[in-house]
């Protein structure tokens, strides 16, 4: 069914009371799923509520060639059979679970081209309680947890309405989201202590990217992704972990990584680094094969190196061996670097101001229109 995209308009007002808008998180894309409801719940489709159940209940969903097929493990089922292209499980008590992970909010299942999109629709502040445990340890200074909560909230708001079906995924490609079972009192306290607070630039939420370990210096956005962003600049990061690593690759691995990017190098014969950015990250490299000489530049070079298993692009190449430091893309706040600043007395405002210059720490209000 074709539906209009929701346009999100941000009104950034210092001291304003913040709402908690719903967030749509893609948990899985699959052909078969098992959903567990812990208590009373309802089932809904496009037309409205189709069934109520006292629970608990286990449902099995199959993506057929025409839509969603539903059965339950303990008949009589409140609903079963063909469900169309959308089905929602809305708990009235307890949570829902997929596998060994429990979630707040409700589960929306969308059939799309023979696959099931399993989407958690959850309030922003509840969502953040399941994000922080996956992004930063509870043992880190509380100032770092508060900074991380603000960044995760900002990043989430910047993604609202980015896809017709969901706003974010639940992996490191978006933000790691581990759900209700991973929540801890300390992470939750950081979310609540910063409720509604975000970073803004020129009246909009920033692209609040962050990473684990810069290796000693963060990178500007243009060095990693090819486009300049005023508040994503290279910064000295003296307290980063700067963990050293080594990755050995083979010509066959290089060939497969290039093929996944759409290239046809033939049998790979050699590889060398052609250029590095100001922070020392690899920005341009050459691969010579029997069928082609391929030069990869930012941002394709970064995607290629990630495909080879490099934790970061802050690396050198000797033969077929990469040696480097750090973990992640290197842009924005380094979580280990922020830990070092916090241990030396910096508060979360100072940490954010250092890693994201020219931004404003503020609150938000939302209005929506179609």
Coordinates of N, CA and C in Angstrom, one line a residue, residues 136-301:
X136 N 28.2 1.8 25.0 CA 29.2 2.2 25.9 C 29.0 1.5 27.2
X137 N 30.1 0.9 27.8 CA 29.9 0.2 29.1 C 29.4 1.0 30.2
X138 N 28.7 0.3 31.1 CA 28.1 1.0 32.3 C 29.2 1.5 33.2
X139 N 30.4 0.9 33.1 CA 31.5 1.2 34.0 C 32.2 2.5 33.6
X140 N 31.9 3.1 32.4 CA 32.5 4.4 32.0 C 32.0 5.5 32.9
X141 N 32.7 6.6 33.0 CA 32.3 7.7 33.8 C 30.9 8.2 33.4
X142 N 30.1 8.6 34.3 CA 28.7 9.0 34.1 C 28.6 10.2 33.1
X143 N 29.6 11.0 33.0 CA 29.6 12.1 32.1 C 29.7 11.6 30.6
X144 N 30.4 10.5 30.4 CA 30.5 9.9 29.1 C 29.1 9.3 28.7
X145 N 28.5 8.6 29.7 CA 27.2 8.0 29.5 C 26.1 9.1 29.1
X146 N 26.2 10.3 29.7 CA 25.3 11.4 29.4 C 25.6 11.9 28.0
X147 N 26.9 12.1 27.7 CA 27.3 12.5 26.3 C 26.8 11.5 25.3
X148 N 26.9 10.2 25.6 CA 26.5 9.2 24.6 C 24.9 9.3 24.5
X149 N 24.2 9.5 25.5 CA 22.7 9.6 25.5 C 22.3 10.7 24.6
X150 N 23.0 11.9 24.7 CA 22.7 13.0 23.9 C 23.0 12.7 22.4
X151 N 24.1 12.1 22.1 CA 24.5 11.8 20.7 C 23.5 10.8 20.1
X152 N 23.1 9.7 20.9 CA 22.2 8.7 20.4 C 20.8 9.3 20.1
X153 N 20.4 10.2 21.0 CA 19.1 10.9 20.8 C 19.1 11.7 19.5
X154 N 20.2 12.5 19.4 CA 20.4 13.4 18.2 C 20.4 12.6 17.0
X155 N 21.2 11.5 16.9 CA 21.3 10.7 15.7 C 20.0 10.1 15.4
X156 N 19.2 9.7 16.4 CA 17.9 9.1 16.1 C 17.0 10.1 15.5
X157 N 16.9 11.3 16.1 CA 16.0 12.3 15.5 C 16.4 12.7 14.1
X158 N 17.7 12.7 13.8 CA 18.1 13.0 12.4 C 17.7 11.9 11.4
X159 N 17.3 10.8 11.9 CA 16.9 9.6 11.0 C 15.4 9.4 10.9
X160 N 14.6 10.2 11.6 CA 13.2 10.0 11.6 C 12.7 10.3 10.2
X161 N 11.8 9.4 9.6 CA 11.3 9.5 8.3 C 12.2 9.2 7.1
X162 N 13.4 8.6 7.4 CA 14.4 8.4 6.4 C 14.0 7.2 5.5
X163 N 13.1 6.4 5.9 CA 12.6 5.2 5.1 C 11.1 5.0 5.2
X164 N 10.4 4.6 4.2 CA 9.0 4.4 4.4 C 8.6 3.5 5.5
X165 N 9.4 2.5 5.8 CA 9.0 1.5 6.8 C 9.7 1.6 8.1
X166 N 11.0 2.0 8.2 CA 11.7 2.1 9.4 C 12.7 3.3 9.4
X167 N 13.1 3.7 10.6 CA 14.0 4.8 10.7 C 15.5 4.4 10.9
X168 N 15.7 3.3 11.6 CA 17.0 2.8 11.9 C 17.0 1.3 11.9
X169 N 18.2 0.7 11.8 CA 18.4 -0.7 12.1 C 18.9 -0.9 13.5
X170 N 19.2 -2.2 13.9 CA 19.6 -2.4 15.3 C 21.1 -2.8 15.5
X171 N 21.9 -2.6 14.4 CA 23.3 -2.9 14.4 C 24.2 -1.7 14.4
X172 N 25.5 -1.9 14.4 CA 26.4 -0.8 14.4 C 26.4 0.0 13.1
X173 N 25.7 -0.5 12.1 CA 25.6 0.2 10.9 C 24.7 1.5 11.1
X174 N 23.8 1.4 12.1 CA 23.0 2.5 12.6 C 23.4 2.8 14.0
X175 N 22.7 2.2 15.0 CA 23.1 2.2 16.4 C 22.8 0.9 16.9
X176 N 23.7 0.3 17.8 CA 23.5 -1.0 18.4 C 22.3 -0.8 19.3
X177 N 21.3 -1.7 19.2 CA 20.1 -1.7 20.0 C 19.8 -3.1 20.5
X178 N 19.9 -3.3 21.8 CA 19.8 -4.6 22.4 C 18.5 -4.9 23.1
X179 N 17.6 -3.9 23.2 CA 16.3 -4.1 23.7 C 16.3 -4.0 25.3
X180 N 15.1 -4.5 25.8 CA 14.8 -4.3 27.2 C 15.7 -5.1 28.1
X181 N 16.1 -6.3 27.7 CA 16.9 -7.2 28.5 C 18.3 -6.7 28.8
X182 N 18.8 -5.8 28.0 CA 20.2 -5.2 28.2 C 20.2 -4.0 29.0
X183 N 19.0 -3.4 29.4 CA 19.0 -2.1 30.1 C 19.6 -2.3 31.5
X184 N 20.3 -1.2 31.9 CA 20.9 -1.2 33.3 C 20.5 0.1 34.0
X185 N 20.5 0.1 35.3 CA 20.1 1.3 36.0 C 20.9 2.5 35.6
X186 N 22.2 2.3 35.4 CA 23.1 3.4 35.2 C 22.9 4.0 33.8
X187 N 22.7 3.2 32.8 CA 22.4 3.7 31.5 C 21.1 4.4 31.5
X188 N 20.1 3.8 32.1 CA 18.8 4.5 32.2 C 18.8 5.8 32.9
X189 N 19.6 5.9 33.9 CA 19.8 7.2 34.6 C 20.4 8.2 33.7
X190 N 21.3 7.8 32.8 CA 21.9 8.8 31.9 C 20.9 9.3 30.9
X191 N 20.1 8.4 30.4 CA 19.0 8.8 29.5 C 18.1 9.8 30.1
X192 N 17.7 9.5 31.3 CA 16.7 10.3 32.0 C 17.3 11.7 32.4
X193 N 18.6 11.7 32.8 CA 19.2 12.9 33.2 C 19.4 13.9 32.0
X194 N 19.4 13.4 30.8 CA 19.6 14.2 29.6 C 18.3 14.3 28.8
X195 N 17.2 13.9 29.3 CA 15.9 13.8 28.6 C 15.7 15.0 27.7
X196 N 15.5 14.8 26.4 CA 15.2 15.9 25.5 C 16.3 16.7 25.0
X197 N 17.5 16.4 25.4 CA 18.7 17.2 25.1 C 19.4 16.7 23.8
X198 N 19.7 17.5 22.9 CA 20.3 17.1 21.6 C 21.4 18.2 21.2
X199 N 22.2 17.8 20.2 CA 23.1 18.8 19.6 C 22.5 19.3 18.3
X200 N 22.6 20.6 18.1 CA 22.0 21.1 16.9 C 23.0 22.0 16.2
X201 N 22.8 22.2 14.9 CA 23.6 23.1 14.0 C 22.7 23.7 13.1
X202 N 22.6 25.1 13.1 CA 21.7 25.8 12.3 C 20.2 25.3 12.4
X203 N 19.8 25.1 13.6 CA 18.4 24.8 13.8 C 18.0 23.3 13.5
X204 N 18.9 22.4 13.3 CA 18.6 21.0 13.0 C 19.5 20.1 13.8
X205 N 19.0 18.9 14.1 CA 19.9 17.9 14.8 C 21.1 17.6 13.9
X206 N 22.2 17.5 14.5 CA 23.4 17.2 13.7 C 23.5 15.8 13.3
X207 N 24.4 15.5 12.4 CA 24.7 14.1 12.1 C 25.7 13.6 13.2
X208 N 25.1 13.1 14.2 CA 25.8 12.8 15.5 C 26.6 11.5 15.5
X209 N 27.5 11.3 14.5 CA 28.3 10.1 14.4 C 29.3 10.0 15.5
X210 N 29.7 8.8 15.9 CA 30.6 8.6 17.0 C 31.3 7.2 16.7
X211 N 32.3 6.9 17.5 CA 33.0 5.6 17.2 C 33.7 5.2 18.6
X212 N 34.3 4.1 18.5 CA 34.9 3.5 19.8 C 36.3 4.2 20.1
X213 N 37.2 4.1 19.2 CA 38.6 4.5 19.5 C 39.2 5.1 18.3
X214 N 39.6 6.4 18.4 CA 40.2 7.1 17.2 C 41.6 6.7 16.9
X215 N 42.3 6.0 17.8 CA 43.6 5.7 17.6 C 44.6 6.8 17.8
X216 N 44.1 7.9 18.4 CA 45.0 9.1 18.8 C 44.6 10.4 18.1
X217 N 43.8 10.3 17.0 CA 43.3 11.5 16.4 C 42.0 11.2 15.7
X218 N 41.0 12.0 15.8 CA 39.8 11.8 15.0 C 40.0 12.4 13.6
X219 N 39.1 12.1 12.7 CA 39.1 12.5 11.3 C 38.0 13.4 11.0
X220 N 38.3 14.3 10.1 CA 37.3 15.2 9.5 C 36.4 14.3 8.6
X221 N 35.1 14.8 8.5 CA 34.2 14.0 7.6 C 34.6 13.8 6.2
X222 N 35.3 14.8 5.6 CA 35.7 14.7 4.2 C 36.8 13.7 4.0
X223 N 37.6 13.4 5.1 CA 38.7 12.4 5.0 C 38.1 11.0 4.9
X224 N 37.0 10.8 5.5 CA 36.4 9.4 5.6 C 35.3 9.2 4.6
X225 N 34.4 10.3 4.4 CA 33.3 10.1 3.6 C 33.3 11.1 2.3
X226 N 34.2 11.9 2.2 CA 34.4 12.7 1.0 C 33.6 14.1 1.0
X227 N 32.8 14.4 2.0 CA 32.1 15.6 2.1 C 32.4 16.3 3.4
X228 N 32.6 17.7 3.3 CA 33.0 18.4 4.5 C 31.7 18.8 5.3
X229 N 31.8 18.6 6.6 CA 30.7 19.0 7.5 C 31.4 19.9 8.6
X230 N 30.9 21.2 8.8 CA 31.7 22.1 9.7 C 32.0 21.6 11.1
X231 N 31.0 20.8 11.6 CA 31.2 20.4 13.0 C 31.9 19.0 13.2
X232 N 32.2 18.4 12.1 CA 33.0 17.1 12.1 C 34.4 17.3 11.6
X233 N 35.2 17.8 12.5 CA 36.6 18.2 12.2 C 37.6 17.2 12.8
X234 N 38.8 17.2 12.3 CA 39.9 16.4 13.0 C 40.2 17.0 14.3
X235 N 40.4 16.2 15.3 CA 40.7 16.7 16.7 C 41.8 15.7 17.3
X236 N 42.7 16.3 18.0 CA 43.7 15.5 18.7 C 42.9 14.7 19.8
X237 N 43.2 13.5 20.0 CA 42.4 12.6 20.9 C 43.4 11.9 21.9
X238 N 44.0 12.7 22.8 CA 45.1 12.1 23.6 C 44.8 11.0 24.5
X239 N 43.5 10.8 24.9 CA 43.2 9.8 25.8 C 42.5 8.6 25.2
X240 N 42.5 8.5 23.9 CA 41.9 7.4 23.2 C 42.7 6.1 23.6
X241 N 42.1 5.0 23.4 CA 42.7 3.7 23.8 C 43.9 3.4 22.8
X242 N 43.8 3.8 21.6 CA 44.8 3.6 20.5 C 45.3 2.2 20.5
X243 N 44.4 1.2 20.6 CA 44.7 -0.2 20.6 C 45.3 -0.6 19.2
X244 N 46.4 -1.3 19.2 CA 47.1 -1.7 18.0 C 46.6 -3.0 17.5
X245 N 46.6 -3.2 16.2 CA 46.1 -4.5 15.7 C 46.8 -4.8 14.4
X246 N 46.7 -6.0 13.9 CA 47.3 -6.4 12.6 C 46.3 -7.3 11.9
X247 N 46.1 -7.1 10.6 CA 45.2 -7.9 9.8 C 45.9 -8.4 8.6
X248 N 46.0 -9.7 8.5 CA 46.7 -10.3 7.3 C 45.6 -10.7 6.3
X249 N 45.7 -10.3 5.0 CA 44.7 -10.6 4.0 C 45.4 -11.4 2.9
X250 N 44.6 -12.0 2.0 CA 45.2 -12.8 0.9 C 44.7 -12.1 -0.4
X251 N 45.4 -12.4 -1.5 CA 44.9 -11.9 -2.8 C 43.5 -12.3 -3.1
X252 N 43.1 -13.5 -2.7 CA 41.7 -14.0 -3.0 C 40.7 -13.2 -2.1
X253 N 41.0 -12.9 -0.9 CA 40.1 -12.0 -0.1 C 40.0 -10.7 -0.7
X254 N 41.0 -10.1 -1.2 CA 41.0 -8.8 -1.9 C 40.1 -8.9 -3.1
X255 N 40.2 -9.9 -3.9 CA 39.4 -10.1 -5.1 C 37.9 -10.2 -4.7
X256 N 37.6 -10.9 -3.7 CA 36.2 -11.1 -3.3 C 35.6 -9.7 -2.8
X257 N 36.4 -9.0 -2.0 CA 36.0 -7.7 -1.5 C 35.7 -6.7 -2.7
X258 N 36.6 -6.7 -3.7 CA 36.3 -5.9 -4.8 C 35.1 -6.3 -5.6
X259 N 34.9 -7.6 -5.8 CA 33.8 -8.1 -6.5 C 32.5 -7.7 -5.8
X260 N 32.5 -7.7 -4.5 CA 31.3 -7.3 -3.7 C 31.0 -5.8 -3.9
X261 N 32.0 -5.0 -4.3 CA 31.8 -3.6 -4.6 C 31.5 -3.4 -6.1
X262 N 31.4 -4.4 -6.9 CA 31.1 -4.3 -8.3 C 32.2 -4.2 -9.2
X263 N 33.4 -4.5 -8.8 CA 34.6 -4.5 -9.7 C 35.0 -5.9 -10.1
X264 N 35.7 -6.0 -11.3 CA 36.2 -7.3 -11.8 C 37.7 -7.2 -12.0
X265 N 38.4 -7.4 -11.0 CA 39.9 -7.3 -11.1 C 40.6 -8.4 -11.7
X266 N 39.9 -9.6 -11.8 CA 40.6 -10.8 -12.2 C 41.4 -11.3 -11.0
X267 N 42.5 -12.1 -11.2 CA 43.3 -12.5 -10.1 C 44.2 -11.4 -9.6
X268 N 44.1 -11.1 -8.3 CA 44.8 -9.9 -7.8 C 46.3 -10.2 -7.6
X269 N 47.1 -9.3 -8.1 CA 48.5 -9.5 -8.1 C 49.2 -8.6 -7.1
X270 N 48.7 -7.4 -6.9 CA 49.4 -6.4 -5.9 C 48.4 -5.4 -5.4
X271 N 48.8 -4.8 -4.3 CA 48.0 -3.8 -3.6 C 48.9 -2.8 -2.9
X272 N 48.6 -1.5 -3.1 CA 49.5 -0.5 -2.4 C 48.6 0.7 -2.0
X273 N 49.1 1.4 -1.0 CA 48.4 2.6 -0.5 C 49.0 3.8 -1.3
X274 N 48.1 4.6 -1.9 CA 48.5 5.7 -2.7 C 48.5 7.0 -2.0
X275 N 47.6 7.2 -1.0 CA 47.5 8.4 -0.3 C 46.8 8.2 1.1
X276 N 47.1 9.2 2.0 CA 46.5 9.2 3.3 C 46.0 10.6 3.6
X277 N 45.0 10.7 4.5 CA 44.5 12.0 4.9 C 45.3 12.6 6.0
X278 N 44.9 13.8 6.4 CA 45.6 14.5 7.5 C 45.8 13.7 8.8
X279 N 44.8 12.9 9.1 CA 44.9 12.1 10.4 C 45.7 10.8 10.2
X280 N 46.1 10.5 9.0 CA 46.9 9.3 8.7 C 46.0 8.1 8.2
X281 N 44.8 8.4 8.0 CA 43.9 7.3 7.5 C 44.1 7.1 6.0
X282 N 44.0 5.9 5.6 CA 44.1 5.5 4.2 C 42.9 6.1 3.4
X283 N 43.2 6.9 2.4 CA 42.1 7.5 1.6 C 42.1 7.1 0.1
X284 N 43.2 6.5 -0.3 CA 43.4 6.1 -1.7 C 44.3 5.0 -1.8
X285 N 43.9 3.9 -2.5 CA 44.8 2.8 -2.7 C 44.6 2.2 -4.1
X286 N 45.5 1.4 -4.5 CA 45.5 0.7 -5.8 C 45.6 -0.8 -5.7
X287 N 44.8 -1.4 -6.5 CA 44.8 -2.9 -6.6 C 45.0 -3.3 -8.1
X288 N 46.0 -4.1 -8.3 CA 46.3 -4.5 -9.7 C 45.9 -6.0 -9.8
X289 N 45.1 -6.3 -10.8 CA 44.7 -7.6 -11.1 C 45.0 -8.0 -12.5
X290 N 44.8 -9.2 -12.9 CA 45.0 -9.7 -14.3 C 44.1 -9.0 -15.3
X291 N 42.9 -8.5 -14.8 CA 41.9 -8.0 -15.7 C 41.8 -6.4 -15.6
X292 N 42.3 -5.8 -14.5 CA 42.1 -4.4 -14.4 C 43.0 -3.9 -13.3
X293 N 43.4 -2.6 -13.4 CA 44.0 -1.8 -12.4 C 42.9 -0.9 -11.7
X294 N 42.7 -1.1 -10.5 CA 41.6 -0.4 -9.8 C 42.1 0.6 -8.7
X295 N 41.7 1.8 -8.8 CA 42.1 2.8 -7.8 C 40.8 3.2 -7.0
X296 N 40.9 3.0 -5.7 CA 39.7 3.2 -4.8 C 40.0 4.5 -4.0
X297 N 39.1 5.4 -4.0 CA 39.2 6.7 -3.2 C 38.1 6.8 -2.2
X298 N 38.3 7.6 -1.2 CA 37.2 7.9 -0.2 C 35.9 8.2 -0.9
X299 N 34.8 7.6 -0.5 CA 34.6 6.7 0.6 C 34.7 5.2 0.3
X300 N 34.8 4.9 -1.1 CA 34.9 3.5 -1.4 C 36.1 2.8 -0.8
X301 N 37.2 3.5 -0.6 CA 38.3 2.9 0.0 C 38.0 2.4 1.4

